[in-house]
């Protein structure tokens, strides 16, 4: 299996992800509660990653199909015994077959939001729900600014700093409404997030494609430049790093 195209051409490594980003699934508990999973609910987990939250959906009684654009992630999810399939969220291949489409920390990688929403709408039965949480407006703003500054300093491309879709509730809500959803709830949730392996671990996990633009011999210097720029804002006096996460969470129903 090869990687399917997605924003920033991020090539995921499930082992690196597990080491540096286990918190992503742990912080998904609130959106999981919004999903209100019950026995027999037919669920599509969109952007399932390594399957950590997919397992929770199954444990709660859901009949879950999980999709992800990363071969490494699909492999990790399958190793948990899950029905995980490699598929782009921007080209979903389902028609009228799910009661719930669930997604955590994945939609910001899918920059063609209208294609995602259209595919989710098609995948749901009438009255089915789309419940998701992802990066919203101002998410990782300080980190993106440091990446842009480093690109300018080291002769890189500042456009590679922030390849994500981080909309406002108004903008994303309008897209959902225009596509035939009734939006019950949508809001931004500031969530400063402690990074267990520091800023360097976060950068290695989530911005790999940004660093690939630099010569191998220069990459450590670029990482150090970014870490030094962010330290006064995002690292406390005990050395604990916190990322400036802002989530957008919503609950919408297919009309
Ligand atoms: C997030 O979960 O908000 C996120 C993860 C990786 C890159 C950017 C944002």
PDB file of C-alpha atoms and ligand atoms in Angstrom:
ATOM      1  CA  UNK A   1       0.000   0.000   0.000  1.00  0.00           C
ATOM      2  CA  UNK A   2       1.268   3.494  -0.742  1.00  0.00           C
ATOM      3  CA  UNK A   3       0.204   6.754   0.893  1.00  0.00           C
ATOM      4  CA  UNK A   4      -2.788   8.524  -0.653  1.00  0.00           C
ATOM      5  CA  UNK A   5      -2.298  12.236  -1.363  1.00  0.00           C
ATOM      6  CA  UNK A   6      -3.248  14.674   1.377  1.00  0.00           C
ATOM      7  CA  UNK A   7      -2.340  18.149   2.562  1.00  0.00           C
ATOM      8  CA  UNK A   8       1.393  18.668   3.046  1.00  0.00           C
ATOM      9  CA  UNK A   9       2.064  15.166   1.653  1.00  0.00           C
ATOM     10  CA  UNK A  10       2.525  14.006   5.205  1.00  0.00           C
ATOM     11  CA  UNK A  11       3.868  10.429   5.304  1.00  0.00           C
ATOM     12  CA  UNK A  12       2.777   8.943   8.603  1.00  0.00           C
ATOM     13  CA  UNK A  13       4.717   6.467  10.666  1.00  0.00           C
ATOM     14  CA  UNK A  14       2.466   4.692  13.156  1.00  0.00           C
ATOM     15  CA  UNK A  15       5.351   3.911  15.599  1.00  0.00           C
ATOM     16  CA  UNK A  16       6.483   7.579  15.628  1.00  0.00           C
ATOM     17  CA  UNK A  17       2.879   8.636  16.099  1.00  0.00           C
ATOM     18  CA  UNK A  18       2.388   6.265  19.034  1.00  0.00           C
ATOM     19  CA  UNK A  19       5.567   7.568  20.707  1.00  0.00           C
ATOM     20  CA  UNK A  20       4.847  11.284  20.264  1.00  0.00           C
ATOM     21  CA  UNK A  21       1.095  11.678  19.873  1.00  0.00           C
ATOM     22  CA  UNK A  22      -0.770   9.211  22.078  1.00  0.00           C
ATOM     23  CA  UNK A  23      -2.458  12.289  23.587  1.00  0.00           C
ATOM     24  CA  UNK A  24      -4.463  12.759  20.358  1.00  0.00           C
ATOM     25  CA  UNK A  25      -6.708   9.790  21.127  1.00  0.00           C
ATOM     26  CA  UNK A  26      -6.770  10.564  24.857  1.00  0.00           C
ATOM     27  CA  UNK A  27      -8.082  14.066  24.086  1.00  0.00           C
ATOM     28  CA  UNK A  28     -10.801  12.602  21.872  1.00  0.00           C
ATOM     29  CA  UNK A  29     -12.995  11.597  24.828  1.00  0.00           C
ATOM     30  CA  UNK A  30     -15.288  14.646  24.592  1.00  0.00           C
ATOM     31  CA  UNK A  31     -16.116  14.200  20.933  1.00  0.00           C
ATOM     32  CA  UNK A  32     -16.580  10.492  21.625  1.00  0.00           C
ATOM     33  CA  UNK A  33     -19.207  11.436  24.225  1.00  0.00           C
ATOM     34  CA  UNK A  34     -20.977  13.618  21.651  1.00  0.00           C
ATOM     35  CA  UNK A  35     -21.180  10.623  19.299  1.00  0.00           C
ATOM     36  CA  UNK A  36     -23.533   8.780  21.707  1.00  0.00           C
ATOM     37  CA  UNK A  37     -22.625   5.374  20.318  1.00  0.00           C
ATOM     38  CA  UNK A  38     -25.089   2.571  20.994  1.00  0.00           C
ATOM     39  CA  UNK A  39     -25.309  -1.115  20.128  1.00  0.00           C
ATOM     40  CA  UNK A  40     -25.504  -1.774  16.396  1.00  0.00           C
ATOM     41  CA  UNK A  41     -24.916   1.820  15.253  1.00  0.00           C
ATOM     42  CA  UNK A  42     -23.280   1.708  11.810  1.00  0.00           C
ATOM     43  CA  UNK A  43     -20.277   4.014  12.058  1.00  0.00           C
ATOM     44  CA  UNK A  44     -17.653   5.324   9.665  1.00  0.00           C
ATOM     45  CA  UNK A  45     -14.499   6.491  11.487  1.00  0.00           C
ATOM     46  CA  UNK A  46     -13.037   9.050   9.086  1.00  0.00           C
ATOM     47  CA  UNK A  47      -9.270   9.434   9.466  1.00  0.00           C
ATOM     48  CA  UNK A  48      -8.929   6.641  12.017  1.00  0.00           C
ATOM     49  CA  UNK A  49      -5.167   6.975  12.535  1.00  0.00           C
ATOM     50  CA  UNK A  50      -3.797   4.014  14.473  1.00  0.00           C
ATOM     51  CA  UNK A  51      -7.312   2.943  15.511  1.00  0.00           C
ATOM     52  CA  UNK A  52      -7.100   3.910  19.196  1.00  0.00           C
ATOM     53  CA  UNK A  53     -10.482   5.677  19.124  1.00  0.00           C
ATOM     54  CA  UNK A  54     -11.971   3.245  16.599  1.00  0.00           C
ATOM     55  CA  UNK A  55     -11.529   0.580  19.271  1.00  0.00           C
ATOM     56  CA  UNK A  56     -13.594   2.701  21.672  1.00  0.00           C
ATOM     57  CA  UNK A  57     -16.387   2.992  19.097  1.00  0.00           C
ATOM     58  CA  UNK A  58     -16.385  -0.798  18.722  1.00  0.00           C
ATOM     59  CA  UNK A  59     -16.306  -1.348  22.510  1.00  0.00           C
ATOM     60  CA  UNK A  60     -19.359   0.926  22.798  1.00  0.00           C
ATOM     61  CA  UNK A  61     -21.269  -1.396  20.448  1.00  0.00           C
ATOM     62  CA  UNK A  62     -20.710   0.261  17.068  1.00  0.00           C
ATOM     63  CA  UNK A  63     -20.311  -1.644  13.810  1.00  0.00           C
ATOM     64  CA  UNK A  64     -17.359   0.327  12.598  1.00  0.00           C
ATOM     65  CA  UNK A  65     -15.621   0.768   9.266  1.00  0.00           C
ATOM     66  CA  UNK A  66     -12.462   2.862   9.646  1.00  0.00           C
ATOM     67  CA  UNK A  67     -10.683   4.688   6.834  1.00  0.00           C
ATOM     68  CA  UNK A  68      -7.376   6.517   6.622  1.00  0.00           C
ATOM     69  CA  UNK A  69      -5.153   7.796   3.802  1.00  0.00           C
ATOM     70  CA  UNK A  70      -1.995   6.439   5.434  1.00  0.00           C
ATOM     71  CA  UNK A  71      -0.822   2.884   4.780  1.00  0.00           C
ATOM     72  CA  UNK A  72       1.115   2.811   8.050  1.00  0.00           C
ATOM     73  CA  UNK A  73      -1.920   3.891  10.063  1.00  0.00           C
ATOM     74  CA  UNK A  74      -4.263   1.432   8.306  1.00  0.00           C
ATOM     75  CA  UNK A  75      -1.794  -1.346   9.030  1.00  0.00           C
ATOM     76  CA  UNK A  76      -1.655  -0.362  12.722  1.00  0.00           C
ATOM     77  CA  UNK A  77      -5.464  -0.229  12.942  1.00  0.00           C
ATOM     78  CA  UNK A  78      -5.809  -3.638  11.260  1.00  0.00           C
ATOM     79  CA  UNK A  79      -3.344  -5.063  13.761  1.00  0.00           C
ATOM     80  CA  UNK A  80      -5.951  -4.230  16.426  1.00  0.00           C
ATOM     81  CA  UNK A  81      -8.443  -6.426  14.535  1.00  0.00           C
ATOM     82  CA  UNK A  82     -10.359  -3.456  13.118  1.00  0.00           C
ATOM     83  CA  UNK A  83     -12.000  -3.195   9.694  1.00  0.00           C
ATOM     84  CA  UNK A  84      -9.627  -0.477   8.476  1.00  0.00           C
ATOM     85  CA  UNK A  85      -9.445   0.519   4.830  1.00  0.00           C
ATOM     86  CA  UNK A  86      -7.160   2.834   2.940  1.00  0.00           C
ATOM     87  CA  UNK A  87      -9.243   5.625   1.465  1.00  0.00           C
ATOM     88  CA  UNK A  88      -8.972   9.364   0.974  1.00  0.00           C
ATOM     89  CA  UNK A  89     -11.446  11.376   3.023  1.00  0.00           C
ATOM     90  CA  UNK A  90     -11.809  13.623  -0.015  1.00  0.00           C
ATOM     91  CA  UNK A  91     -13.020  10.699  -2.157  1.00  0.00           C
ATOM     92  CA  UNK A  92     -15.185   8.551   0.108  1.00  0.00           C
ATOM     93  CA  UNK A  93     -16.684   5.528  -1.623  1.00  0.00           C
ATOM     94  CA  UNK A  94     -19.791   4.915   0.517  1.00  0.00           C
ATOM     95  CA  UNK A  95     -23.445   5.448  -0.297  1.00  0.00           C
ATOM     96  CA  UNK A  96     -26.282   5.624   2.218  1.00  0.00           C
ATOM     97  CA  UNK A  97     -24.814   3.090   4.654  1.00  0.00           C
ATOM     98  CA  UNK A  98     -23.865   4.743   7.974  1.00  0.00           C
ATOM     99  CA  UNK A  99     -25.837   6.141  10.924  1.00  0.00           C
ATOM    100  CA  UNK A 100     -22.832   8.115  12.137  1.00  0.00           C
ATOM    101  CA  UNK A 101     -19.679   9.505  10.605  1.00  0.00           C
ATOM    102  CA  UNK A 102     -17.176  10.173  13.383  1.00  0.00           C
ATOM    103  CA  UNK A 103     -13.863  11.949  13.057  1.00  0.00           C
ATOM    104  CA  UNK A 104     -11.197  13.081  15.529  1.00  0.00           C
ATOM    105  CA  UNK A 105      -8.103  15.165  14.766  1.00  0.00           C
ATOM    106  CA  UNK A 106      -8.173  14.335  11.071  1.00  0.00           C
ATOM    107  CA  UNK A 107     -10.309  16.783   9.075  1.00  0.00           C
ATOM    108  CA  UNK A 108      -7.662  19.529   9.183  1.00  0.00           C
ATOM    109  CA  UNK A 109      -5.478  17.359   6.926  1.00  0.00           C
ATOM    110  CA  UNK A 110      -8.234  17.245   4.272  1.00  0.00           C
ATOM    111  CA  UNK A 111      -8.074  20.653   2.607  1.00  0.00           C
ATOM    112  CA  UNK A 112     -10.874  20.032   0.093  1.00  0.00           C
ATOM    113  CA  UNK A 113     -13.492  20.405   2.820  1.00  0.00           C
ATOM    114  CA  UNK A 114     -16.413  20.531   0.393  1.00  0.00           C
ATOM    115  CA  UNK A 115     -15.390  17.180  -1.116  1.00  0.00           C
ATOM    116  CA  UNK A 116     -15.149  15.670   2.378  1.00  0.00           C
ATOM    117  CA  UNK A 117     -18.549  17.005   3.413  1.00  0.00           C
ATOM    118  CA  UNK A 118     -20.186  15.829   0.165  1.00  0.00           C
ATOM    119  CA  UNK A 119     -18.712  12.341   0.648  1.00  0.00           C
ATOM    120  CA  UNK A 120     -19.867  12.185   4.261  1.00  0.00           C
ATOM    121  CA  UNK A 121     -23.360  13.334   3.255  1.00  0.00           C
ATOM    122  CA  UNK A 122     -23.505  10.581   0.624  1.00  0.00           C
ATOM    123  CA  UNK A 123     -22.210   7.977   3.096  1.00  0.00           C
ATOM    124  CA  UNK A 124     -24.875   8.743   5.716  1.00  0.00           C
ATOM    125  CA  UNK A 125     -28.486   7.593   5.788  1.00  0.00           C
ATOM    126  CA  UNK A 126     -31.060  10.374   6.099  1.00  0.00           C
ATOM    127  CA  UNK A 127     -31.093  11.494   9.728  1.00  0.00           C
ATOM    128  CA  UNK A 128     -27.550  10.183  10.192  1.00  0.00           C
ATOM    129  CA  UNK A 129     -25.073  12.330  12.137  1.00  0.00           C
ATOM    130  CA  UNK A 130     -21.656  13.777  11.362  1.00  0.00           C
ATOM    131  CA  UNK A 131     -19.849  14.330  14.681  1.00  0.00           C
ATOM    132  CA  UNK A 132     -16.272  15.525  14.544  1.00  0.00           C
ATOM    133  CA  UNK A 133     -13.484  17.455  16.189  1.00  0.00           C
ATOM    134  CA  UNK A 134     -10.421  18.877  14.478  1.00  0.00           C
ATOM    135  CA  UNK A 135      -8.169  21.926  14.425  1.00  0.00           C
ATOM    136  CA  UNK A 136     -10.097  25.191  14.230  1.00  0.00           C
ATOM    137  CA  UNK A 137      -9.258  28.808  13.510  1.00  0.00           C
ATOM    138  CA  UNK A 138      -6.031  29.890  15.342  1.00  0.00           C
ATOM    139  CA  UNK A 139      -4.955  26.291  15.932  1.00  0.00           C
ATOM    140  CA  UNK A 140      -1.157  26.018  16.360  1.00  0.00           C
ATOM    141  CA  UNK A 141      -0.869  29.677  15.303  1.00  0.00           C
ATOM    142  CA  UNK A 142       2.380  30.273  17.202  1.00  0.00           C
ATOM    143  CA  UNK A 143       3.950  27.077  15.828  1.00  0.00           C
ATOM    144  CA  UNK A 144       2.958  27.952  12.250  1.00  0.00           C
ATOM    145  CA  UNK A 145       4.416  31.447  12.659  1.00  0.00           C
ATOM    146  CA  UNK A 146       7.744  30.002  13.835  1.00  0.00           C
ATOM    147  CA  UNK A 147       7.785  27.561  10.896  1.00  0.00           C
ATOM    148  CA  UNK A 148       7.212  30.457   8.475  1.00  0.00           C
ATOM    149  CA  UNK A 149       9.973  32.518  10.100  1.00  0.00           C
ATOM    150  CA  UNK A 150      12.373  29.549   9.872  1.00  0.00           C
ATOM    151  CA  UNK A 151      11.519  29.098   6.178  1.00  0.00           C
ATOM    152  CA  UNK A 152      12.353  32.742   5.527  1.00  0.00           C
ATOM    153  CA  UNK A 153      15.586  32.441   7.528  1.00  0.00           C
ATOM    154  CA  UNK A 154      16.797  29.171   5.921  1.00  0.00           C
ATOM    155  CA  UNK A 155      15.592  29.810   2.349  1.00  0.00           C
ATOM    156  CA  UNK A 156      12.624  27.411   2.551  1.00  0.00           C
ATOM    157  CA  UNK A 157       9.048  27.818   1.356  1.00  0.00           C
ATOM    158  CA  UNK A 158       6.845  29.537   3.990  1.00  0.00           C
ATOM    159  CA  UNK A 159       3.765  28.085   2.275  1.00  0.00           C
ATOM    160  CA  UNK A 160       4.781  24.621   3.524  1.00  0.00           C
ATOM    161  CA  UNK A 161       4.527  25.815   7.136  1.00  0.00           C
ATOM    162  CA  UNK A 162       0.782  25.464   7.501  1.00  0.00           C
ATOM    163  CA  UNK A 163      -0.898  23.159   4.975  1.00  0.00           C
ATOM    164  CA  UNK A 164      -3.975  22.631   7.138  1.00  0.00           C
ATOM    165  CA  UNK A 165      -7.661  23.532   7.046  1.00  0.00           C
ATOM    166  CA  UNK A 166      -8.442  25.395  10.300  1.00  0.00           C
ATOM    167  CA  UNK A 167     -11.811  27.111   9.711  1.00  0.00           C
ATOM    168  CA  UNK A 168     -13.950  29.324  11.899  1.00  0.00           C
ATOM    169  CA  UNK A 169     -17.262  27.834  13.137  1.00  0.00           C
ATOM    170  CA  UNK A 170     -19.082  30.238  10.806  1.00  0.00           C
ATOM    171  CA  UNK A 171     -17.152  29.138   7.717  1.00  0.00           C
ATOM    172  CA  UNK A 172     -17.371  25.417   8.437  1.00  0.00           C
ATOM    173  CA  UNK A 173     -20.986  25.625   9.585  1.00  0.00           C
ATOM    174  CA  UNK A 174     -21.910  27.347   6.312  1.00  0.00           C
ATOM    175  CA  UNK A 175     -20.261  24.571   4.320  1.00  0.00           C
ATOM    176  CA  UNK A 176     -22.210  21.921   6.246  1.00  0.00           C
ATOM    177  CA  UNK A 177     -25.493  23.782   5.854  1.00  0.00           C
ATOM    178  CA  UNK A 178     -24.946  24.353   2.129  1.00  0.00           C
ATOM    179  CA  UNK A 179     -24.284  20.630   1.694  1.00  0.00           C
ATOM    180  CA  UNK A 180     -27.580  19.587   3.301  1.00  0.00           C
ATOM    181  CA  UNK A 181     -26.782  19.259   7.016  1.00  0.00           C
ATOM    182  CA  UNK A 182     -28.640  20.686   9.964  1.00  0.00           C
ATOM    183  CA  UNK A 183     -25.925  21.913  12.351  1.00  0.00           C
ATOM    184  CA  UNK A 184     -27.039  21.386  15.947  1.00  0.00           C
ATOM    185  CA  UNK A 185     -23.792  22.468  17.638  1.00  0.00           C
ATOM    186  CA  UNK A 186     -20.513  23.948  16.444  1.00  0.00           C
ATOM    187  CA  UNK A 187     -17.895  25.848  18.430  1.00  0.00           C
ATOM    188  CA  UNK A 188     -14.208  26.529  18.964  1.00  0.00           C
ATOM    189  CA  UNK A 189     -12.603  25.032  22.069  1.00  0.00           C
ATOM    190  CA  UNK A 190      -9.196  26.388  23.139  1.00  0.00           C
ATOM    191  CA  UNK A 191      -7.180  23.411  24.359  1.00  0.00           C
ATOM    192  CA  UNK A 192      -3.570  24.055  25.376  1.00  0.00           C
ATOM    193  CA  UNK A 193      -2.082  20.578  25.058  1.00  0.00           C
ATOM    194  CA  UNK A 194       0.938  19.276  26.946  1.00  0.00           C
ATOM    195  CA  UNK A 195       3.453  17.619  24.622  1.00  0.00           C
ATOM    196  CA  UNK A 196       4.944  14.482  26.194  1.00  0.00           C
ATOM    197  CA  UNK A 197       8.013  14.512  23.935  1.00  0.00           C
ATOM    198  CA  UNK A 198       8.390  18.282  23.674  1.00  0.00           C
ATOM    199  CA  UNK A 199       8.277  20.551  20.659  1.00  0.00           C
ATOM    200  CA  UNK A 200      10.936  18.625  18.738  1.00  0.00           C
ATOM    201  CA  UNK A 201       8.843  15.442  19.056  1.00  0.00           C
ATOM    202  CA  UNK A 202       5.741  17.263  17.827  1.00  0.00           C
ATOM    203  CA  UNK A 203       7.576  18.741  14.844  1.00  0.00           C
ATOM    204  CA  UNK A 204       9.020  15.351  13.925  1.00  0.00           C
ATOM    205  CA  UNK A 205       5.602  13.723  14.045  1.00  0.00           C
ATOM    206  CA  UNK A 206       3.433  16.347  12.398  1.00  0.00           C
ATOM    207  CA  UNK A 207       5.631  18.455  10.106  1.00  0.00           C
ATOM    208  CA  UNK A 208       7.866  15.867   8.492  1.00  0.00           C
ATOM    209  CA  UNK A 209       7.101  17.103   4.956  1.00  0.00           C
ATOM    210  CA  UNK A 210       8.058  20.664   5.916  1.00  0.00           C
ATOM    211  CA  UNK A 211      11.536  19.521   7.009  1.00  0.00           C
ATOM    212  CA  UNK A 212      12.063  17.457   3.882  1.00  0.00           C
ATOM    213  CA  UNK A 213      12.449  20.676   1.877  1.00  0.00           C
ATOM    214  CA  UNK A 214      15.792  21.327   3.606  1.00  0.00           C
ATOM    215  CA  UNK A 215      19.100  19.608   3.062  1.00  0.00           C
ATOM    216  CA  UNK A 216      19.481  16.698   5.537  1.00  0.00           C
ATOM    217  CA  UNK A 217      22.508  18.434   7.089  1.00  0.00           C
ATOM    218  CA  UNK A 218      20.487  21.589   7.834  1.00  0.00           C
ATOM    219  CA  UNK A 219      17.408  19.983   9.403  1.00  0.00           C
ATOM    220  CA  UNK A 220      18.675  19.933  12.984  1.00  0.00           C
ATOM    221  CA  UNK A 221      19.524  23.647  12.729  1.00  0.00           C
ATOM    222  CA  UNK A 222      16.003  24.401  11.431  1.00  0.00           C
ATOM    223  CA  UNK A 223      14.413  22.399  14.279  1.00  0.00           C
ATOM    224  CA  UNK A 224      16.597  24.193  16.839  1.00  0.00           C
ATOM    225  CA  UNK A 225      15.703  27.592  15.360  1.00  0.00           C
ATOM    226  CA  UNK A 226      11.971  26.829  15.647  1.00  0.00           C
ATOM    227  CA  UNK A 227      12.273  25.364  19.158  1.00  0.00           C
ATOM    228  CA  UNK A 228      14.264  28.408  20.331  1.00  0.00           C
ATOM    229  CA  UNK A 229      11.719  30.801  18.792  1.00  0.00           C
ATOM    230  CA  UNK A 230       8.817  29.051  20.536  1.00  0.00           C
ATOM    231  CA  UNK A 231      10.416  28.412  23.933  1.00  0.00           C
ATOM    232  CA  UNK A 232       9.449  31.768  25.531  1.00  0.00           C
ATOM    233  CA  UNK A 233       5.783  31.287  24.539  1.00  0.00           C
ATOM    234  CA  UNK A 234       5.161  27.546  24.760  1.00  0.00           C
ATOM    235  CA  UNK A 235       7.632  26.134  27.301  1.00  0.00           C
ATOM    236  CA  UNK A 236       7.191  26.709  31.037  1.00  0.00           C
ATOM    237  CA  UNK A 237       9.887  27.162  33.675  1.00  0.00           C
ATOM    238  CA  UNK A 238       9.870  23.392  34.398  1.00  0.00           C
ATOM    239  CA  UNK A 239      10.603  22.623  30.752  1.00  0.00           C
ATOM    240  CA  UNK A 240       7.093  21.407  29.927  1.00  0.00           C
ATOM    241  CA  UNK A 241       6.016  22.200  26.357  1.00  0.00           C
ATOM    242  CA  UNK A 242       2.404  23.014  25.544  1.00  0.00           C
ATOM    243  CA  UNK A 243       0.979  23.304  22.033  1.00  0.00           C
ATOM    244  CA  UNK A 244      -1.487  26.114  21.298  1.00  0.00           C
ATOM    245  CA  UNK A 245      -4.296  23.829  20.141  1.00  0.00           C
ATOM    246  CA  UNK A 246      -7.769  25.150  19.344  1.00  0.00           C
ATOM    247  CA  UNK A 247     -10.388  22.555  18.409  1.00  0.00           C
ATOM    248  CA  UNK A 248     -13.502  22.946  16.293  1.00  0.00           C
ATOM    249  CA  UNK A 249     -16.179  20.472  17.361  1.00  0.00           C
ATOM    250  CA  UNK A 250     -19.531  20.016  15.668  1.00  0.00           C
ATOM    251  CA  UNK A 251     -22.614  17.818  15.536  1.00  0.00           C
ATOM    252  CA  UNK A 252     -24.598  17.918  12.286  1.00  0.00           C
ATOM    253  CA  UNK A 253     -27.456  15.805  10.935  1.00  0.00           C
ATOM    254  CA  UNK A 254     -28.130  14.849   7.316  1.00  0.00           C
ATOM    255  CA  UNK A 255     -31.477  16.365   6.359  1.00  0.00           C
TER     256      UNK A 255
HETATM  257  C1  LIG B   1      -4.042  19.103  15.548  1.00  0.00           C
HETATM  258  O1  LIG B   1      -4.437  18.027  15.957  1.00  0.00           O
HETATM  259  O2  LIG B   1      -4.594  20.157  15.826  1.00  0.00           O
HETATM  260  C2  LIG B   1      -2.896  19.170  14.619  1.00  0.00           C
HETATM  261  C3  LIG B   1      -2.094  18.098  14.459  1.00  0.00           C
HETATM  262  C4  LIG B   1      -1.057  18.186  13.581  1.00  0.00           C
HETATM  263  C5  LIG B   1      -0.809  19.325  12.911  1.00  0.00           C
HETATM  264  C6  LIG B   1      -1.611  20.394  13.079  1.00  0.00           C
HETATM  265  C7  LIG B   1      -2.658  20.325  13.950  1.00  0.00           C
END
